[in-house]
Amino acid sequence: MTHAIIQDLERRYTAKRYDSSKRISAQDLEVIYEALRLSASSINSQPWKFIVIESDAARQRLDTTFANMFQFNQVHVMAASHIILFAHNPAYSRDDYARVIDKGIADGRTKREDRDAAFAAFAFVELNMDENGDTSAWTKAQTYIALGNCLHTLARLKIDSTTMEGVDSDLIGQVFAKELDGFVCEVALAMGYHHPTEDYNATLPKSRLAKETIISII
Amino acid sequence: MTHAIIQDLERRYTAKRYDSSKRISAQDLEVIYEALRLSASSINSQPWKFIVIESDAARQRLDTTFANMFQFNQVHVMAASHIILFAHNPAYSRDDYARVIDKGIADGRTKREDRDAAFAAFAFVELNMDENGDTSAWTKAQTYIALGNCLHTLARLKIDSTTMEGVDSDLIGQVFAKELDGFVCEVALAMGYHHPTEDYNATLPKSRLAKETIISII
C-alpha cells in the first residue's frame, strides 16, 4: 500500500542500537512534546507525567535503575538522543479532575457556571477504581494511548524509537521520586537515530500477523 | 505550532454525534486496517483482535449490548460509519507467540534455525502473567498502543472518532462470543463524520493541561 500513513508505519521499527552522535532537533522535540500533550484520554483525564531524560546527570540517574534487571535496555541510556519515562497516576482523584475542569474553564471549553456539572464524568473514574482507591489499571491504559500516539508521531518525524517495558519500575520510582511525585513509571521510550551498522533490527523485514487473523469485518 | 502533525492532532476531538449519511471510503478503511495491523506491541506479541462493525446485522447485535449501561454511547451504533471493538487476549500463551514467530519466519524476519531461540522473548510474557495465567493487564495495554496509533491515523485521514470505554464488556463477550473467540473487549472506537449541527463538541476549543504540568525535561 503506498499511502503516506502506511509508508510511515512500515518504516517504523524498534531500534536496537542508537548512534550517540545524533540528537533530535529542538524543533522536533517541541513537536513531540506537543503531540504528547494533545494525546486523547478517557474523560480528558490526562492522568500522566512525561519525564524527559536529556542531560548527562539525568542519564546517570537512569543508568543506576538498571542495576538489577533489564540490562539489555541499559545500552540506550547514553546512546539514545532522549528517553521519555511514561508515568501514570495510581490514585486519580477528584482534585486531579478539578485541575482538568479548571483548565477547561480557562481555555473557554467549559462555562464557569457548569463547573459542578462537569464533575459528572468523574463517575467514570469511580467505576475504574478498586476498593483501595487504586486507579492504576485505568490510568496506565491512558498512557499507552499517548505512547501509541507518540510512536506514530516519531514515525512521521523519521525518528527511531525503542519502547521499553523492560524498566525497573521500583528503582525508577526511587531514583526519580521527586519528578514522579507519586506517579508510577512502567514503560519508557528511547528516541533518536539508529546506529548505521550495529542495529541488527534496522534492516530486518517487518512481520505482522495476517489481516484475516486479527481483523474481522462483520 | 504550525507543524502538520500538530495541526492534525489539534483538529482531532471526540465526536458526540455522527452524520449517519456519511460513510468512510473503502480506500480509507484499508488504510485504517493496515495501520492497526502495523501497530507496535511488546515483543511483537500482537495480542489483539479488531472486530469491525459494519453491517446492519452487526449493528443490531451491538445495539443489544447497551441494554444495561452506557446508553450515552448507544447513539453511535447506527450513526457512526464503523465501530471497531478492540479486544485483547486474556491468556496469551506460548502457542500464541509461536504464531508470531512462525509468521516472522514466513516473512523472512527470523531464520528457521533460530525458531527455538526466538521463544526467549516469551519470558517477558511470563513476567506479566499472574498466578492464574492471566495476562490481561499486559495484553490490554498493547491494544491501547493500537488505539493511540489508530486515533492518530484517523486524525490524518480527517475522520472523526469516539473512543468508548463505556461499553458493556460482559454483554459484548456474550453477543460477539464467536468473533471474539475468548478475547475480551473493554474499549471500542466509533468512526465516521460528525453531524453538521448536532455535535456540540465539534466547535468547542480543545483543552489540555499546560506543558509544564505534565512534561519535565531533566
CSV table of C-alpha atoms in Angstrom, one decimal:
chain,number,residue,atom,x,y,z
A,1,MET,CA,0.0,0.0,0.0
A,2,THR,CA,1.5,3.3,-1.0
A,3,HIS,CA,-0.4,5.7,1.3
A,4,ALA,CA,1.8,8.0,3.2
A,5,ILE,CA,0.4,6.8,6.5
A,6,ILE,CA,1.3,3.2,5.7
A,7,GLN,CA,4.7,4.2,4.4
A,8,ASP,CA,5.4,5.9,7.8
A,9,LEU,CA,4.2,2.9,9.8
A,10,GLU,CA,6.1,0.4,7.7
A,11,ARG,CA,9.2,2.4,8.2
A,12,ARG,CA,8.8,2.4,11.9
A,13,TYR,CA,10.5,-0.3,13.9
A,14,THR,CA,12.1,-0.9,17.3
A,15,ALA,CA,15.7,0.4,17.2
A,16,LYS,CA,18.2,-1.8,19.0
A,17,ARG,CA,21.3,0.4,18.8
A,18,TYR,CA,21.5,4.2,18.6
A,19,ASP,CA,24.0,6.5,17.1
A,20,SER,CA,25.1,8.5,20.1
A,21,SER,CA,26.4,11.3,17.8
A,22,LYS,CA,23.0,12.2,16.6
A,23,ARG,CA,20.5,14.2,18.6
A,24,ILE,CA,16.9,15.1,17.9
A,25,SER,CA,16.5,18.8,16.9
A,26,ALA,CA,14.9,21.3,19.3
A,27,GLN,CA,12.1,21.8,16.7
A,28,ASP,CA,11.2,18.1,16.5
A,29,LEU,CA,11.3,17.8,20.3
A,30,GLU,CA,8.8,20.6,20.6
A,31,VAL,CA,6.5,18.7,18.1
A,32,ILE,CA,6.9,15.5,20.2
A,33,TYR,CA,6.1,17.3,23.5
A,34,GLU,CA,3.1,19.0,22.0
A,35,ALA,CA,1.9,15.7,20.4
A,36,LEU,CA,2.1,14.0,23.8
A,37,ARG,CA,0.2,16.9,25.4
A,38,LEU,CA,-2.5,16.6,22.8
A,39,SER,CA,-3.0,12.8,23.3
A,40,ALA,CA,-6.5,11.6,23.9
A,41,SER,CA,-7.5,10.2,27.3
A,42,SER,CA,-10.7,9.0,28.8
A,43,ILE,CA,-12.8,11.9,30.0
A,44,ASN,CA,-9.8,14.0,29.1
A,45,SER,CA,-8.3,12.9,32.4
A,46,GLN,CA,-4.7,13.3,31.3
A,47,PRO,CA,-3.5,11.1,34.2
A,48,TRP,CA,0.1,11.2,33.1
A,49,LYS,CA,3.5,12.8,33.5
A,50,PHE,CA,6.3,12.6,30.9
A,51,ILE,CA,9.8,12.8,32.4
A,52,VAL,CA,12.3,13.5,29.6
A,53,ILE,CA,15.8,12.3,30.2
A,54,GLU,CA,18.1,14.8,28.4
A,55,SER,CA,21.1,15.8,30.5
A,56,ASP,CA,24.1,13.8,31.3
A,57,ALA,CA,23.1,14.0,35.0
A,58,ALA,CA,19.6,12.6,34.3
A,59,ARG,CA,21.2,9.8,32.2
A,60,GLN,CA,23.5,8.9,35.0
A,61,ARG,CA,20.5,8.6,37.3
A,62,LEU,CA,18.5,6.5,34.8
A,63,ASP,CA,21.6,4.3,34.3
A,64,THR,CA,21.5,3.3,38.0
A,65,THR,CA,18.0,2.0,37.6
A,66,PHE,CA,19.2,-0.9,35.5
A,67,ALA,CA,21.3,-2.3,38.4
A,68,ASN,CA,19.0,-5.3,39.0
A,69,MET,CA,17.3,-6.2,35.7
A,70,PHE,CA,16.6,-5.5,32.1
A,71,GLN,CA,20.2,-4.6,31.4
A,72,PHE,CA,19.6,-5.2,27.6
A,73,ASN,CA,17.9,-1.8,27.6
A,74,GLN,CA,20.7,-0.1,29.5
A,75,VAL,CA,22.6,0.5,26.3
A,76,HIS,CA,20.1,3.0,25.2
A,77,VAL,CA,20.5,5.3,28.2
A,78,MET,CA,23.6,7.0,26.9
A,79,ALA,CA,23.3,6.4,23.2
A,80,ALA,CA,19.7,7.4,22.5
A,81,SER,CA,19.0,11.1,22.0
A,82,HIS,CA,16.3,11.3,24.6
A,83,ILE,CA,14.4,8.9,26.8
A,84,ILE,CA,10.8,9.6,28.0
A,85,LEU,CA,9.5,8.0,31.2
A,86,PHE,CA,5.8,7.5,30.8
A,87,ALA,CA,4.2,7.7,34.2
A,88,HIS,CA,0.6,7.2,35.3
A,89,ASN,CA,-1.3,8.5,38.4
A,90,PRO,CA,-2.0,5.5,40.6
A,91,ALA,CA,-4.7,7.2,42.6
A,92,TYR,CA,-6.5,9.7,40.3
A,93,SER,CA,-8.7,11.9,42.5
A,94,ARG,CA,-11.4,14.4,42.3
A,95,ASP,CA,-8.8,17.1,42.9
A,96,ASP,CA,-6.9,15.8,39.8
A,97,TYR,CA,-10.0,16.1,37.7
A,98,ALA,CA,-10.7,19.5,39.1
A,99,ARG,CA,-7.4,20.7,37.6
A,100,VAL,CA,-8.7,19.4,34.2
A,101,ILE,CA,-12.0,21.1,34.6
A,102,ASP,CA,-10.5,24.4,35.7
A,103,LYS,CA,-8.1,24.3,32.7
A,104,GLY,CA,-11.2,23.7,30.6
A,105,ILE,CA,-12.8,26.8,32.0
A,106,ALA,CA,-9.6,28.8,31.4
A,107,ASP,CA,-9.4,27.5,27.8
A,108,GLY,CA,-13.0,28.6,27.2
A,109,ARG,CA,-14.2,25.0,26.8
A,110,THR,CA,-16.4,24.8,29.9
A,111,LYS,CA,-18.5,27.6,31.2
A,112,ARG,CA,-17.7,28.6,34.8
A,113,GLU,CA,-21.4,28.1,35.8
A,114,ASP,CA,-21.1,24.5,34.5
A,115,ARG,CA,-18.1,23.6,36.8
A,116,ASP,CA,-20.1,21.4,39.2
A,117,ALA,CA,-21.9,19.6,36.4
A,118,ALA,CA,-18.6,18.8,34.7
A,119,PHE,CA,-17.7,16.6,37.7
A,120,ALA,CA,-20.4,14.1,36.5
A,121,ALA,CA,-17.8,12.5,34.3
A,122,PHE,CA,-15.8,11.6,37.4
A,123,ALA,CA,-18.2,8.8,37.9
A,124,PHE,CA,-16.2,7.0,35.2
A,125,VAL,CA,-13.1,7.2,37.4
A,126,GLU,CA,-15.0,5.7,40.3
A,127,LEU,CA,-16.0,2.8,38.0
A,128,ASN,CA,-12.4,2.2,37.3
A,129,MET,CA,-11.2,2.5,40.9
A,130,ASP,CA,-10.6,-0.6,43.1
A,131,GLU,CA,-11.6,-0.9,46.7
A,132,ASN,CA,-8.3,0.8,47.8
A,133,GLY,CA,-8.8,3.8,45.5
A,134,ASP,CA,-6.3,2.4,43.1
A,135,THR,CA,-6.9,3.7,39.5
A,136,SER,CA,-3.7,2.2,38.0
A,137,ALA,CA,-5.2,-0.1,35.5
A,138,TRP,CA,-7.2,2.7,34.0
A,139,THR,CA,-4.7,5.5,34.2
A,140,LYS,CA,-1.9,3.2,32.9
A,141,ALA,CA,-4.0,2.4,29.9
A,142,GLN,CA,-4.4,6.1,29.1
A,143,THR,CA,-0.6,6.4,29.0
A,144,TYR,CA,-0.5,3.7,26.3
A,145,ILE,CA,-2.8,5.8,24.1
A,146,ALA,CA,-0.2,8.6,24.5
A,147,LEU,CA,2.6,6.0,23.7
A,148,GLY,CA,0.8,4.9,20.5
A,149,ASN,CA,0.3,8.5,19.5
A,150,CYS,CA,3.9,9.3,20.2
A,151,LEU,CA,5.1,6.3,18.2
A,152,HIS,CA,3.1,7.5,15.2
A,153,THR,CA,4.4,11.0,15.7
A,154,LEU,CA,8.0,9.7,15.7
A,155,ALA,CA,7.4,7.7,12.6
A,156,ARG,CA,6.3,10.8,10.8
A,157,LEU,CA,9.3,12.7,12.0
A,158,LYS,CA,11.6,9.8,10.9
A,159,ILE,CA,12.9,9.5,14.4
A,160,ASP,CA,13.7,6.0,15.6
A,161,SER,CA,12.5,4.7,18.9
A,162,THR,CA,12.5,1.8,21.4
A,163,THR,CA,9.6,1.1,23.7
A,164,MET,CA,10.9,-0.3,26.9
A,165,GLU,CA,8.5,-2.1,29.2
A,166,GLY,CA,11.8,-3.6,30.4
A,167,VAL,CA,12.4,-1.0,33.1
A,168,ASP,CA,12.7,-1.4,36.8
A,169,SER,CA,9.6,0.5,38.0
A,170,ASP,CA,10.5,0.3,41.6
A,171,LEU,CA,14.0,1.7,41.2
A,172,ILE,CA,12.8,4.4,38.8
A,173,GLY,CA,10.3,5.3,41.5
A,174,GLN,CA,13.1,5.7,44.0
A,175,VAL,CA,15.6,7.5,41.8
A,176,PHE,CA,13.1,9.9,40.2
A,177,ALA,CA,10.8,10.2,43.2
A,178,LYS,CA,10.9,14.0,43.1
A,179,GLU,CA,10.0,14.3,39.4
A,180,LEU,CA,7.4,11.5,39.6
A,181,ASP,CA,5.7,13.0,42.6
A,182,GLY,CA,3.8,9.8,43.4
A,183,PHE,CA,3.2,8.8,39.8
A,184,VAL,CA,4.4,5.3,38.6
A,185,CYS,CA,6.6,4.6,35.5
A,186,GLU,CA,6.2,1.1,34.0
A,187,VAL,CA,7.2,2.0,30.4
A,188,ALA,CA,9.8,4.2,28.8
A,189,LEU,CA,10.6,5.3,25.3
A,190,ALA,CA,14.1,5.8,23.9
A,191,MET,CA,14.2,8.0,20.9
A,192,GLY,CA,17.0,9.1,18.5
A,193,TYR,CA,18.7,7.8,15.3
A,194,HIS,CA,19.8,4.2,14.9
A,195,HIS,CA,23.4,3.2,14.6
A,196,PRO,CA,24.4,2.9,10.9
A,197,THR,CA,26.0,-0.5,11.3
A,198,GLU,CA,25.2,-2.0,14.7
A,199,ASP,CA,21.4,-2.0,14.7
A,200,TYR,CA,20.6,-5.5,13.5
A,201,ASN,CA,16.9,-4.7,13.6
A,202,ALA,CA,17.2,-1.8,11.1
A,203,THR,CA,17.3,-4.0,8.0
A,204,LEU,CA,15.1,-6.9,9.0
A,205,PRO,CA,11.8,-7.1,7.3
A,206,LYS,CA,8.8,-6.1,9.4
A,207,SER,CA,6.5,-9.0,10.3
A,208,ARG,CA,2.9,-8.9,11.4
A,209,LEU,CA,0.1,-11.5,11.7
A,210,ALA,CA,-2.1,-11.6,8.6
A,211,LYS,CA,-5.0,-9.2,8.4
A,212,GLU,CA,-7.6,-12.0,8.4
A,213,THR,CA,-6.1,-13.3,11.7
A,214,ILE,CA,-6.6,-10.1,13.6
A,215,ILE,CA,-9.4,-8.2,11.8
A,216,SER,CA,-13.0,-9.4,11.4
A,217,ILE,CA,-15.3,-7.2,9.4
A,218,ILE,CA,-18.9,-8.2,10.2
B,1,MET,CA,2.5,25.5,16.4
B,2,THR,CA,2.0,25.1,12.6
B,3,HIS,CA,3.6,21.7,12.1
B,4,ALA,CA,1.3,19.3,10.1
B,5,ILE,CA,1.5,16.8,13.0
B,6,ILE,CA,0.2,19.3,15.5
B,7,GLN,CA,-2.4,20.6,13.1
B,8,ASP,CA,-3.8,17.1,12.7
B,9,LEU,CA,-3.8,16.5,16.5
B,10,GLU,CA,-5.4,19.8,17.3
B,11,ARG,CA,-8.1,19.1,14.8
B,12,ARG,CA,-8.8,15.7,16.4
B,13,TYR,CA,-11.5,15.6,19.1
B,14,THR,CA,-14.2,13.2,20.4
B,15,ALA,CA,-17.3,13.3,18.2
B,16,LYS,CA,-20.5,13.3,20.1
B,17,ARG,CA,-23.0,12.9,17.2
B,18,TYR,CA,-22.4,11.4,13.8
B,19,ASP,CA,-23.9,12.1,10.4
B,20,SER,CA,-25.4,8.8,9.5
B,21,SER,CA,-25.5,9.7,5.8
B,22,LYS,CA,-21.7,9.7,5.6
B,23,ARG,CA,-19.6,6.6,5.4
B,24,ILE,CA,-15.8,6.1,5.4
B,25,SER,CA,-14.5,5.2,1.9
B,26,ALA,CA,-13.2,1.7,1.1
B,27,GLN,CA,-9.8,3.2,0.5
B,28,ASP,CA,-9.6,4.9,3.9
B,29,LEU,CA,-10.9,1.8,5.6
B,30,GLU,CA,-8.0,-0.2,4.1
B,31,VAL,CA,-5.5,2.4,5.4
B,32,ILE,CA,-7.1,2.1,8.9
B,33,TYR,CA,-7.0,-1.7,8.9
B,34,GLU,CA,-3.4,-1.8,7.8
B,35,ALA,CA,-2.4,0.9,10.3
B,36,LEU,CA,-4.0,-1.3,13.1
B,37,ARG,CA,-2.1,-4.3,11.8
B,38,LEU,CA,1.2,-2.4,11.8
B,39,SER,CA,0.8,-1.2,15.4
B,40,ALA,CA,3.6,-1.8,17.7
B,41,SER,CA,3.3,-4.2,20.6
B,42,SER,CA,5.6,-5.6,23.3
B,43,ILE,CA,7.8,-8.4,21.8
B,44,ASN,CA,5.7,-8.0,18.7
B,45,SER,CA,3.1,-10.1,20.5
B,46,GLN,CA,0.0,-8.6,18.7
B,47,PRO,CA,-2.3,-9.9,21.4
B,48,TRP,CA,-5.4,-8.4,19.8
B,49,LYS,CA,-8.4,-8.8,17.6
B,50,PHE,CA,-10.2,-6.0,16.0
B,51,ILE,CA,-13.9,-6.7,15.3
B,52,VAL,CA,-15.3,-4.1,12.8
B,53,ILE,CA,-19.0,-3.5,13.0
B,54,GLU,CA,-20.1,-2.6,9.5
B,55,SER,CA,-23.3,-4.4,8.5
B,56,ASP,CA,-26.8,-3.6,9.8
B,57,ALA,CA,-27.0,-7.1,11.3
B,58,ALA,CA,-23.8,-6.4,13.3
B,59,ARG,CA,-25.1,-3.0,14.4
B,60,GLN,CA,-28.2,-4.7,15.7
B,61,ARG,CA,-26.2,-7.1,17.7
B,62,LEU,CA,-24.0,-4.3,19.1
B,63,ASP,CA,-27.1,-2.3,19.9
B,64,THR,CA,-28.3,-5.0,22.2
B,65,THR,CA,-25.1,-4.8,24.3
B,66,PHE,CA,-26.2,-1.4,25.6
B,67,ALA,CA,-29.3,-2.9,27.4
B,68,ASN,CA,-27.9,-2.3,30.8
B,69,MET,CA,-25.4,0.5,30.9
B,70,PHE,CA,-23.6,3.3,29.0
B,71,GLN,CA,-26.6,4.2,26.9
B,72,PHE,CA,-25.0,7.6,26.1
B,73,ASN,CA,-22.8,5.7,23.7
B,74,GLN,CA,-25.6,3.7,22.1
B,75,VAL,CA,-26.4,6.6,19.7
B,76,HIS,CA,-23.2,5.9,17.8
B,77,VAL,CA,-24.1,2.4,16.9
B,78,MET,CA,-26.3,3.3,14.0
B,79,ALA,CA,-25.0,6.7,13.1
B,80,ALA,CA,-21.2,6.2,13.1
B,81,SER,CA,-19.8,4.8,9.8
B,82,HIS,CA,-18.0,1.9,11.6
B,83,ILE,CA,-17.3,0.8,15.1
B,84,ILE,CA,-14.2,-1.2,16.0
B,85,LEU,CA,-14.2,-3.5,19.0
B,86,PHE,CA,-10.7,-3.6,20.4
B,87,ALA,CA,-10.2,-6.9,22.1
B,88,HIS,CA,-7.2,-8.4,24.0
B,89,ASN,CA,-6.1,-11.9,24.7
B,90,PRO,CA,-6.7,-12.6,28.4
B,91,ALA,CA,-4.4,-15.6,28.5
B,92,TYR,CA,-1.5,-15.1,26.0
B,93,SER,CA,0.2,-18.4,25.6
B,94,ARG,CA,3.3,-19.9,24.1
B,95,ASP,CA,1.1,-21.1,21.2
B,96,ASP,CA,0.1,-17.6,20.6
B,97,TYR,CA,3.7,-16.5,20.4
B,98,ALA,CA,4.5,-19.4,18.2
B,99,ARG,CA,2.1,-18.0,15.6
B,100,VAL,CA,4.1,-14.7,15.8
B,101,ILE,CA,7.4,-16.5,15.4
B,102,ASP,CA,6.2,-18.6,12.6
B,103,LYS,CA,4.9,-15.6,10.7
B,104,GLY,CA,8.3,-14.0,11.3
B,105,ILE,CA,9.9,-17.0,9.7
B,106,ALA,CA,7.4,-16.8,6.7
B,107,ASP,CA,8.2,-13.1,6.4
B,108,GLY,CA,11.9,-13.6,6.3
B,109,ARG,CA,12.5,-11.9,9.6
B,110,THR,CA,13.5,-14.9,11.7
B,111,LYS,CA,15.7,-17.7,10.3
B,112,ARG,CA,14.1,-21.1,10.6
B,113,GLU,CA,17.0,-22.4,12.6
B,114,ASP,CA,16.5,-19.6,15.2
B,115,ARG,CA,12.9,-20.6,15.9
B,116,ASP,CA,13.7,-22.1,19.4
B,117,ALA,CA,15.9,-19.2,20.4
B,118,ALA,CA,13.1,-16.8,19.4
B,119,PHE,CA,11.0,-18.1,22.3
B,120,ALA,CA,13.4,-16.4,24.7
B,121,ALA,CA,11.3,-13.3,24.5
B,122,PHE,CA,8.3,-15.2,25.9
B,123,ALA,CA,9.9,-14.8,29.3
B,124,PHE,CA,8.6,-11.3,29.1
B,125,VAL,CA,5.0,-12.7,28.9
B,126,GLU,CA,5.6,-14.8,32.0
B,127,LEU,CA,6.8,-11.7,33.9
B,128,ASN,CA,3.4,-10.2,33.0
B,129,MET,CA,1.3,-13.2,33.9
B,130,ASP,CA,-0.5,-13.5,37.2
B,131,GLU,CA,-0.7,-16.7,39.2
B,132,ASN,CA,-3.7,-17.8,37.2
B,133,GLY,CA,-2.1,-17.4,33.8
B,134,ASP,CA,-4.0,-14.1,33.3
B,135,THR,CA,-2.1,-11.7,31.0
B,136,SER,CA,-4.9,-9.2,30.7
B,137,ALA,CA,-3.2,-6.2,32.2
B,138,TRP,CA,-0.3,-6.5,29.8
B,139,THR,CA,-2.3,-7.5,26.6
B,140,LYS,CA,-4.9,-4.8,27.2
B,141,ALA,CA,-2.1,-2.2,27.4
B,142,GLN,CA,-0.9,-3.3,24.0
B,143,THR,CA,-4.4,-2.7,22.5
B,144,TYR,CA,-4.2,0.9,23.8
B,145,ILE,CA,-1.0,1.4,21.8
B,146,ALA,CA,-3.0,0.3,18.7
B,147,LEU,CA,-5.8,2.6,19.8
B,148,GLY,CA,-3.4,5.6,20.1
B,149,ASN,CA,-1.9,4.7,16.7
B,150,CYS,CA,-5.4,4.5,15.2
B,151,LEU,CA,-6.5,7.8,16.6
B,152,HIS,CA,-3.5,9.5,15.0
B,153,THR,CA,-4.2,7.7,11.8
B,154,LEU,CA,-7.9,8.9,11.8
B,155,ALA,CA,-6.7,12.4,12.5
B,156,ARG,CA,-4.5,12.3,9.4
B,157,LEU,CA,-7.4,11.0,7.3
B,158,LYS,CA,-9.7,13.7,8.7
B,159,ILE,CA,-12.1,11.0,10.0
B,160,ASP,CA,-13.9,11.8,13.3
B,161,SER,CA,-13.9,9.2,16.1
B,162,THR,CA,-15.2,8.5,19.6
B,163,THR,CA,-13.3,6.2,22.0
B,164,MET,CA,-15.8,4.3,24.1
B,165,GLU,CA,-14.6,2.7,27.3
B,166,GLY,CA,-18.2,3.0,28.2
B,167,VAL,CA,-19.1,-0.4,26.7
B,168,ASP,CA,-20.6,-3.5,28.5
B,169,SER,CA,-17.7,-5.9,28.2
B,170,ASP,CA,-19.7,-8.8,29.6
B,171,LEU,CA,-22.6,-8.4,27.1
B,172,ILE,CA,-20.2,-7.8,24.2
B,173,GLY,CA,-18.5,-11.0,25.3
B,174,GLN,CA,-21.8,-12.9,25.0
B,175,VAL,CA,-23.1,-11.3,21.9
B,176,PHE,CA,-19.8,-11.5,19.9
B,177,ALA,CA,-18.6,-14.7,21.5
B,178,LYS,CA,-18.0,-16.3,18.1
B,179,GLU,CA,-15.9,-13.5,16.7
B,180,LEU,CA,-14.0,-12.8,20.0
B,181,ASP,CA,-13.1,-16.4,20.4
B,182,GLY,CA,-12.1,-15.9,24.0
B,183,PHE,CA,-10.7,-12.4,23.7
B,184,VAL,CA,-12.1,-9.6,25.8
B,185,CYS,CA,-13.3,-6.2,24.6
B,186,GLU,CA,-13.2,-3.4,27.1
B,187,VAL,CA,-12.9,-0.5,24.7
B,188,ALA,CA,-14.5,0.4,21.3
B,189,LEU,CA,-13.9,3.1,18.7
B,190,ALA,CA,-16.7,4.7,16.7
B,191,MET,CA,-15.5,6.3,13.5
B,192,GLY,CA,-17.2,8.5,10.8
B,193,TYR,CA,-18.1,12.1,10.2
B,194,HIS,CA,-19.7,14.3,12.8
B,195,HIS,CA,-23.2,15.7,12.5
B,196,PRO,CA,-23.0,19.2,11.0
B,197,THR,CA,-25.3,20.7,13.6
B,198,GLU,CA,-25.9,18.3,16.5
B,199,ASP,CA,-22.3,17.6,17.6
B,200,TYR,CA,-21.8,20.1,20.4
B,201,ASN,CA,-18.2,19.0,20.8
B,202,ALA,CA,-17.2,19.9,17.2
B,203,THR,CA,-16.9,23.6,17.9
B,204,LEU,CA,-15.6,23.7,21.5
B,205,PRO,CA,-12.0,24.6,22.0
B,206,LYS,CA,-9.6,21.8,22.8
B,207,SER,CA,-8.3,21.9,26.4
B,208,ARG,CA,-5.2,20.3,27.8
B,209,LEU,CA,-3.2,20.7,30.9
B,210,ALA,CA,-0.2,23.0,30.5
B,211,LYS,CA,3.1,21.6,29.2
B,212,GLU,CA,4.9,22.4,32.4
B,213,THR,CA,2.3,20.4,34.4
B,214,ILE,CA,2.8,17.2,32.5
B,215,ILE,CA,6.3,17.3,31.0
B,216,SER,CA,9.6,17.6,32.9
B,217,ILE,CA,12.8,17.9,30.9
B,218,ILE,CA,15.7,17.0,33.1
